[in-house]
Amino acid sequence: MTLLWLLAATVFLAFSNGANDNFKGVATLLGSRTARFRTCLWWAAITTFLGSLTSLLLARGLVSAFSGKGLVADTLTGDPSFLMAVGMGAGLTVMLATLTGFPISTTHALTGGLVGAGLAFGSPVDLARLGGGYFLPLAFSPLFALALAAGLYPSFRKLRLALGVERRMCLCREDGALEPVRIQSDGALVLLSSGSTLTAGQAGQCEERYLSRVAGLDAQWLLDRLHFVSAGLVGFARGLNDTPKIVALLVAAAGLGLSAEASLLTVGIAMAVGGLVAARRVAVTMSLKITSMNHGQGFTANLVTALLVAAASRWGLPVSTTHVSCGSLFGLGAVTGQGRWEVIRGILLAWVITLPVAAILAGLVGFASK
């Protein structure tokens, strides 16, 4: 029976992870109005699942890291009751954040779960390993992402200007044609072709577009394709990084009998389903509430996130996709002056309480299961 509870807790954690995390790679597509919500949702699910399938080959180090070995007593790391407490504590924490619309770190929740369940089962916690192996990557990854995004975007902007790519506000007509508009000092939008002032409804159909050509290709068409690729890379990198951490709960369990491949497929499917059915609240926060963004800014944030998370997966570093993707958006908000800092402060507070909340919940489950 305990093994079945462990399986249920792991599937629940994977579902919660998908609901909270899947949209983070495609948030910039929605925020910059590059794609609609449903398109973003499916692109996130597909690319994350592909990353999950690839993780067995490229991210084995994370399976070992999140089995708890070296952090708590080795006698616990194969105990299904301990692993079930870890998974349930982390899953409940991530789902609570999802229901309230806060993007938090499953990595952070799992770390808290390991600590809380370990203490509940009477195990000492290796604080040196907790600090060096878990806290440092989690703490520094968003700062690194913030700095990289804040530095990279101005460089990309200079490159755009050097290539002669012009960015203009345009009215997107129903027939697909674009008409450049000018923003007057009083905030009114005026068509350049006729000088007529746009109505409120027409103003809602305006957005920034890139009107020049690069290497014979329409600049906006090219950027949109690159943006989709970068969003897909984030989803792929997230699946690559997060799946092994959750799979570790099943692989480490003594007597469960699931192979690594079967465990990976189970977790990957649960993550994809969670993202498809329960991602909307976090999607709104990530896409619309942290900072406003245009196409180029969204592409920059995704590129930074994909590179950092993929590198961390390759080297077995337990960074959080949430921390990296949000850090990239924070960096954009800082460099453009459009960051909504009251929202950002709320997200940072959610990050601070994630680990203790997960530890408490895992500890309570652990005490109840003993």
Coordinates of C-alpha atoms in Angstrom, one line a residue:
M1 CA 0.0 0.0 0.0
T2 CA 2.9 2.4 0.8
L3 CA 4.3 1.9 -2.7
L4 CA 1.0 2.8 -4.2
W5 CA 0.9 6.0 -2.1
L6 CA 4.4 6.8 -3.3
L7 CA 3.3 6.3 -6.9
A8 CA 0.3 8.6 -6.3
A9 CA 2.4 11.2 -4.6
T10 CA 4.9 11.3 -7.4
V11 CA 2.2 11.6 -10.1
F12 CA 0.6 14.4 -8.1
L13 CA 3.9 16.2 -7.8
A14 CA 4.5 15.8 -11.5
F15 CA 1.0 17.1 -12.3
S16 CA 1.5 20.1 -10.0
N17 CA 4.9 20.7 -11.5
G18 CA 3.4 20.9 -15.0
A19 CA 0.6 23.2 -13.9
N20 CA 3.0 25.6 -12.3
D21 CA 6.0 25.3 -14.6
N22 CA 5.0 24.3 -18.1
F23 CA 3.9 27.8 -19.2
K24 CA 7.1 29.5 -18.1
G25 CA 8.9 28.9 -21.4
V26 CA 6.0 30.3 -23.5
A27 CA 5.0 33.1 -21.3
T28 CA 6.8 35.6 -23.4
L29 CA 5.0 34.4 -26.5
L30 CA 1.7 35.3 -24.9
G31 CA 3.0 38.5 -23.2
S32 CA 4.4 39.9 -26.5
R33 CA 1.2 38.8 -28.4
T34 CA 3.2 36.5 -30.6
A35 CA 0.8 33.6 -30.1
R36 CA -2.5 32.9 -28.5
F37 CA -3.0 31.1 -25.2
R38 CA -4.0 27.6 -26.6
T39 CA -1.1 27.6 -29.0
C40 CA 1.3 28.5 -26.2
L41 CA -0.2 25.8 -24.0
W42 CA 0.3 23.0 -26.5
W43 CA 3.8 24.2 -27.6
A44 CA 4.8 24.1 -23.9
A45 CA 3.4 20.6 -23.4
I46 CA 5.0 19.1 -26.5
T47 CA 8.5 20.6 -25.9
T48 CA 8.5 19.8 -22.2
F49 CA 7.5 16.2 -22.9
L50 CA 10.3 15.9 -25.4
G51 CA 12.7 17.2 -22.8
S52 CA 11.4 14.7 -20.3
L53 CA 12.1 11.8 -22.8
T54 CA 15.6 13.1 -23.3
S55 CA 16.4 13.6 -19.6
L56 CA 17.3 9.9 -19.0
L57 CA 20.3 10.2 -21.3
L58 CA 21.6 13.7 -20.4
A59 CA 20.5 14.5 -16.8
R60 CA 21.2 11.4 -14.7
G61 CA 23.1 13.5 -12.2
L62 CA 19.9 15.1 -11.0
V63 CA 18.3 11.7 -10.3
S64 CA 21.1 11.0 -7.9
A65 CA 20.9 14.5 -6.4
F66 CA 17.2 14.4 -5.5
S67 CA 17.2 10.9 -4.1
G68 CA 18.4 12.5 -0.9
K69 CA 21.7 10.6 -0.7
G70 CA 24.3 12.6 1.2
L71 CA 21.6 15.0 2.5
V72 CA 19.8 12.7 4.9
A73 CA 20.7 9.2 6.3
D74 CA 21.4 6.7 3.5
T75 CA 19.0 4.2 5.2
L76 CA 16.1 6.6 4.3
T77 CA 16.8 7.2 0.6
G78 CA 15.2 3.8 -0.4
D79 CA 12.3 4.0 2.1
P80 CA 9.0 4.4 0.3
S81 CA 7.4 6.1 3.3
F82 CA 10.1 8.7 3.4
L83 CA 10.0 9.3 -0.4
M84 CA 6.2 9.5 -0.3
A85 CA 6.4 12.2 2.3
V86 CA 8.9 14.1 0.2
G87 CA 6.7 13.9 -2.9
M88 CA 3.5 14.8 -1.1
G89 CA 5.0 17.7 0.8
A90 CA 6.5 19.2 -2.4
G91 CA 3.4 18.5 -4.5
L92 CA 1.0 20.2 -2.0
T93 CA 3.3 23.2 -1.9
V94 CA 3.5 23.6 -5.6
M95 CA -0.3 23.1 -6.1
L96 CA -1.0 25.7 -3.4
A97 CA 1.2 28.2 -5.3
T98 CA -0.5 27.2 -8.6
L99 CA -4.0 27.9 -7.2
T100 CA -2.9 31.3 -6.1
G101 CA -1.1 32.2 -9.3
F102 CA 2.5 32.3 -7.9
P103 CA 5.3 30.8 -10.0
I104 CA 7.5 28.9 -7.5
S105 CA 10.3 26.4 -7.8
T106 CA 9.6 22.6 -7.7
T107 CA 13.3 22.2 -7.1
H108 CA 13.0 24.4 -4.0
A109 CA 9.9 22.5 -2.8
L110 CA 11.6 19.1 -3.3
T111 CA 14.6 20.4 -1.3
G112 CA 12.3 21.4 1.5
G113 CA 10.5 18.1 1.3
L114 CA 13.7 16.2 1.7
V115 CA 14.7 18.2 4.8
G116 CA 11.2 18.1 6.4
A117 CA 10.7 14.3 5.8
G118 CA 14.3 13.6 6.9
L119 CA 13.7 15.4 10.2
A120 CA 10.4 13.6 10.7
F121 CA 12.1 10.3 10.3
G122 CA 14.7 11.2 12.8
S123 CA 17.6 11.8 10.3
P124 CA 20.2 14.5 10.7
V125 CA 20.4 16.8 7.7
D126 CA 23.8 17.6 6.2
L127 CA 23.7 21.4 6.3
A128 CA 27.0 21.8 4.4
R129 CA 25.6 19.8 1.5
L130 CA 22.3 21.6 1.7
G131 CA 24.0 24.9 1.4
G132 CA 26.6 24.1 -1.2
G133 CA 24.7 21.6 -3.3
Y134 CA 21.2 23.0 -3.2
F135 CA 21.0 26.6 -1.9
L136 CA 23.8 28.2 -3.8
P137 CA 22.6 27.1 -7.3
L138 CA 19.0 28.1 -6.3
A139 CA 20.1 31.5 -4.9
F140 CA 22.5 32.6 -7.6
S141 CA 20.7 31.3 -10.8
P142 CA 18.0 34.1 -10.8
L143 CA 20.6 36.7 -10.1
F144 CA 22.8 35.4 -13.0
A145 CA 19.7 35.3 -15.2
L146 CA 18.7 38.9 -14.3
A147 CA 22.2 40.2 -15.0
L148 CA 22.5 38.3 -18.3
A149 CA 19.1 39.4 -19.6
A150 CA 19.7 43.0 -18.5
G151 CA 23.1 43.0 -20.4
L152 CA 22.0 41.0 -23.4
Y153 CA 18.9 42.9 -24.4
P154 CA 20.8 46.2 -25.0
S155 CA 23.3 44.3 -27.1
F156 CA 20.6 42.8 -29.2
R157 CA 19.0 46.2 -29.6
K158 CA 22.3 47.7 -30.8
L159 CA 22.6 44.8 -33.3
R160 CA 19.0 45.5 -34.6
L161 CA 19.8 49.1 -35.1
A162 CA 23.1 48.3 -36.9
L163 CA 21.2 46.0 -39.2
G164 CA 18.8 48.8 -40.0
V165 CA 15.7 46.9 -38.6
E166 CA 13.0 49.5 -37.8
R167 CA 10.5 48.9 -35.0
R168 CA 7.2 50.7 -35.3
M169 CA 3.8 50.7 -33.8
C170 CA 1.3 49.4 -36.3
L171 CA -2.4 48.8 -36.7
C172 CA -3.1 45.1 -37.5
R173 CA -6.0 45.1 -39.9
E174 CA -8.4 42.1 -40.2
D175 CA -7.0 41.3 -43.7
G176 CA -3.5 40.9 -42.2
A177 CA -2.2 44.1 -43.5
L178 CA -0.1 46.4 -41.3
E179 CA -0.5 50.2 -41.2
P180 CA 2.2 52.2 -39.3
V181 CA 0.9 54.6 -36.7
R182 CA 2.3 57.6 -34.8
I183 CA 1.8 58.2 -31.1
Q184 CA 1.1 61.9 -30.5
S185 CA 2.1 63.8 -27.4
D186 CA -1.5 63.5 -25.9
G187 CA -1.3 59.7 -26.3
A188 CA -3.6 59.5 -29.4
L189 CA -2.7 57.1 -32.2
V190 CA -2.7 58.5 -35.7
L191 CA -2.4 56.6 -39.0
L192 CA 0.7 57.8 -40.9
S193 CA -1.0 57.1 -44.3
S194 CA -4.0 59.3 -43.7
G195 CA -3.5 61.3 -40.5
S196 CA -6.8 60.0 -39.0
T197 CA -7.0 59.3 -35.3
L198 CA -7.7 55.7 -34.3
T199 CA -10.8 54.8 -32.3
A200 CA -10.4 53.0 -28.9
G201 CA -11.2 49.7 -30.6
Q202 CA -8.6 50.2 -33.3
A203 CA -6.0 51.2 -30.8
G204 CA -6.5 47.9 -29.1
Q205 CA -5.4 46.2 -32.3
C206 CA -2.1 48.0 -32.4
E207 CA 1.2 46.5 -31.5
E208 CA 4.9 47.0 -32.1
R209 CA 6.2 45.3 -35.3
Y210 CA 9.6 45.0 -37.1
L211 CA 9.1 46.3 -40.6
S212 CA 12.5 45.9 -42.3
R213 CA 14.1 42.8 -43.9
V214 CA 17.2 40.8 -42.8
A215 CA 19.0 38.7 -45.4
G216 CA 16.0 39.0 -47.6
L217 CA 13.5 37.8 -44.9
D218 CA 10.8 39.8 -43.3
A219 CA 12.3 40.8 -39.9
Q220 CA 9.0 40.2 -37.9
W221 CA 8.5 36.8 -39.6
L222 CA 12.1 35.8 -38.7
L223 CA 11.9 37.1 -35.1
D224 CA 8.6 35.3 -34.5
R225 CA 10.1 32.0 -35.7
L226 CA 13.2 32.5 -33.5
H227 CA 10.9 33.4 -30.6
F228 CA 9.0 30.1 -31.0
V229 CA 12.2 28.2 -31.2
S230 CA 13.6 29.9 -28.0
A231 CA 10.3 29.1 -26.2
G232 CA 10.5 25.5 -27.3
L233 CA 14.1 25.4 -26.0
V234 CA 13.0 26.6 -22.6
G235 CA 10.3 24.0 -22.5
F236 CA 12.7 21.3 -23.6
A237 CA 15.3 22.4 -21.1
R238 CA 12.7 22.5 -18.3
G239 CA 11.6 18.9 -19.0
L240 CA 15.2 17.9 -19.2
N241 CA 15.9 19.6 -15.8
D242 CA 12.8 18.8 -13.8
T243 CA 11.8 15.3 -14.8
P244 CA 14.9 13.6 -13.3
K245 CA 14.3 15.3 -9.9
I246 CA 10.7 13.8 -9.7
V247 CA 11.7 10.5 -11.2
A248 CA 14.3 10.2 -8.4
L249 CA 11.4 9.4 -6.0
L250 CA 10.4 6.4 -7.9
V251 CA 13.8 5.1 -9.0
A252 CA 15.1 5.2 -5.4
A253 CA 12.2 3.3 -3.9
A254 CA 13.0 -0.2 -2.8
G255 CA 10.5 -2.8 -4.1
L256 CA 8.5 -0.6 -6.5
G257 CA 9.7 -2.4 -9.5
L258 CA 9.4 0.5 -12.0
S259 CA 12.3 0.9 -14.4
A260 CA 13.9 4.3 -15.0
E261 CA 12.3 4.4 -18.4
A262 CA 8.8 3.6 -17.1
S263 CA 9.2 6.1 -14.3
L264 CA 10.3 8.8 -16.7
L265 CA 7.3 8.2 -19.1
T266 CA 4.9 8.3 -16.1
V267 CA 6.3 11.6 -14.8
G268 CA 6.5 13.1 -18.3
I269 CA 2.9 12.4 -19.1
A270 CA 1.7 13.7 -15.7
M271 CA 3.7 16.9 -16.2
A272 CA 2.2 17.4 -19.7
V273 CA -1.4 16.9 -18.5
G274 CA -0.9 19.2 -15.5
G275 CA 0.3 22.0 -17.9
L276 CA -2.6 21.5 -20.2
V277 CA -5.4 21.6 -17.7
A278 CA -4.2 23.8 -14.8
A279 CA -1.7 26.4 -16.0
R280 CA -3.9 29.5 -16.6
R281 CA -3.3 31.4 -13.3
V282 CA 0.5 31.1 -13.4
A283 CA 0.4 31.9 -17.1
V284 CA -1.3 35.2 -16.5
T285 CA 1.2 36.1 -13.8
M286 CA 4.2 35.2 -15.9
S287 CA 2.9 36.7 -19.2
L288 CA 1.2 39.9 -18.1
K289 CA 1.9 40.9 -14.6
I290 CA 5.7 40.9 -14.2
T291 CA 6.6 43.3 -17.0
S292 CA 5.3 44.4 -20.4
M293 CA 7.4 43.2 -23.3
N294 CA 7.8 43.3 -27.0
H295 CA 8.9 40.5 -29.3
G296 CA 12.6 41.2 -29.0
Q297 CA 12.5 41.4 -25.3
G298 CA 10.6 38.2 -25.0
F299 CA 13.0 36.4 -27.3
T300 CA 15.9 37.6 -25.2
A301 CA 14.4 36.4 -21.9
N302 CA 13.7 32.9 -23.4
L303 CA 17.2 32.6 -24.9
V304 CA 18.8 33.4 -21.5
T305 CA 16.5 30.9 -19.7
A306 CA 17.1 28.1 -22.2
L307 CA 20.9 28.4 -22.1
L308 CA 21.2 28.5 -18.3
V309 CA 18.7 25.7 -17.6
A310 CA 20.2 23.4 -20.3
A311 CA 23.7 24.0 -19.0
A312 CA 22.6 23.3 -15.4
S313 CA 21.0 20.0 -16.5
R314 CA 24.1 19.0 -18.4
W315 CA 26.2 19.5 -15.3
G316 CA 23.7 18.2 -12.7
L317 CA 23.2 21.5 -11.0
P318 CA 19.8 21.7 -9.2
V319 CA 18.8 25.2 -10.5
S320 CA 15.1 26.2 -10.8
T321 CA 13.6 26.9 -14.2
T322 CA 11.2 29.2 -12.3
H323 CA 14.0 31.2 -10.8
V324 CA 15.9 31.5 -14.1
S325 CA 12.9 32.4 -16.2
C326 CA 11.5 34.9 -13.7
G327 CA 15.0 36.3 -13.2
S328 CA 15.2 36.9 -16.9
L329 CA 11.9 38.8 -16.9
F330 CA 13.0 40.8 -13.8
G331 CA 16.1 41.8 -15.8
L332 CA 14.0 42.9 -18.7
G333 CA 11.8 44.9 -16.3
A334 CA 14.9 46.6 -14.8
V335 CA 16.5 47.6 -18.1
T336 CA 13.3 48.8 -19.7
G337 CA 11.9 50.4 -16.6
Q338 CA 8.6 48.6 -17.0
G339 CA 8.9 46.0 -14.3
R340 CA 6.0 45.8 -11.9
W341 CA 7.9 45.6 -8.6
E342 CA 4.9 45.0 -6.4
V343 CA 4.2 41.8 -8.3
I344 CA 7.9 40.9 -8.3
R345 CA 8.1 41.4 -4.5
G346 CA 5.2 39.0 -4.1
I347 CA 6.9 36.4 -6.2
L348 CA 10.1 36.8 -4.2
L349 CA 8.2 36.3 -0.9
A350 CA 6.6 33.1 -2.3
W351 CA 10.1 31.9 -3.1
V352 CA 11.3 32.6 0.4
I353 CA 8.5 30.6 2.0
T354 CA 8.5 27.7 -0.4
L355 CA 11.2 25.7 1.3
P356 CA 9.8 26.0 4.9
V357 CA 6.3 25.3 3.8
A358 CA 7.3 22.2 1.9
A359 CA 9.4 21.1 4.8
I360 CA 6.5 21.5 7.2
L361 CA 4.0 19.7 5.0
A362 CA 6.5 16.8 4.2
G363 CA 7.2 16.6 8.0
L364 CA 3.5 16.3 8.8
V365 CA 3.0 13.6 6.1
G366 CA 6.1 11.8 7.4
F367 CA 4.9 11.8 11.0
A368 CA 1.5 10.5 9.9
S369 CA 3.0 7.7 7.8
K370 CA 5.4 6.4 10.5

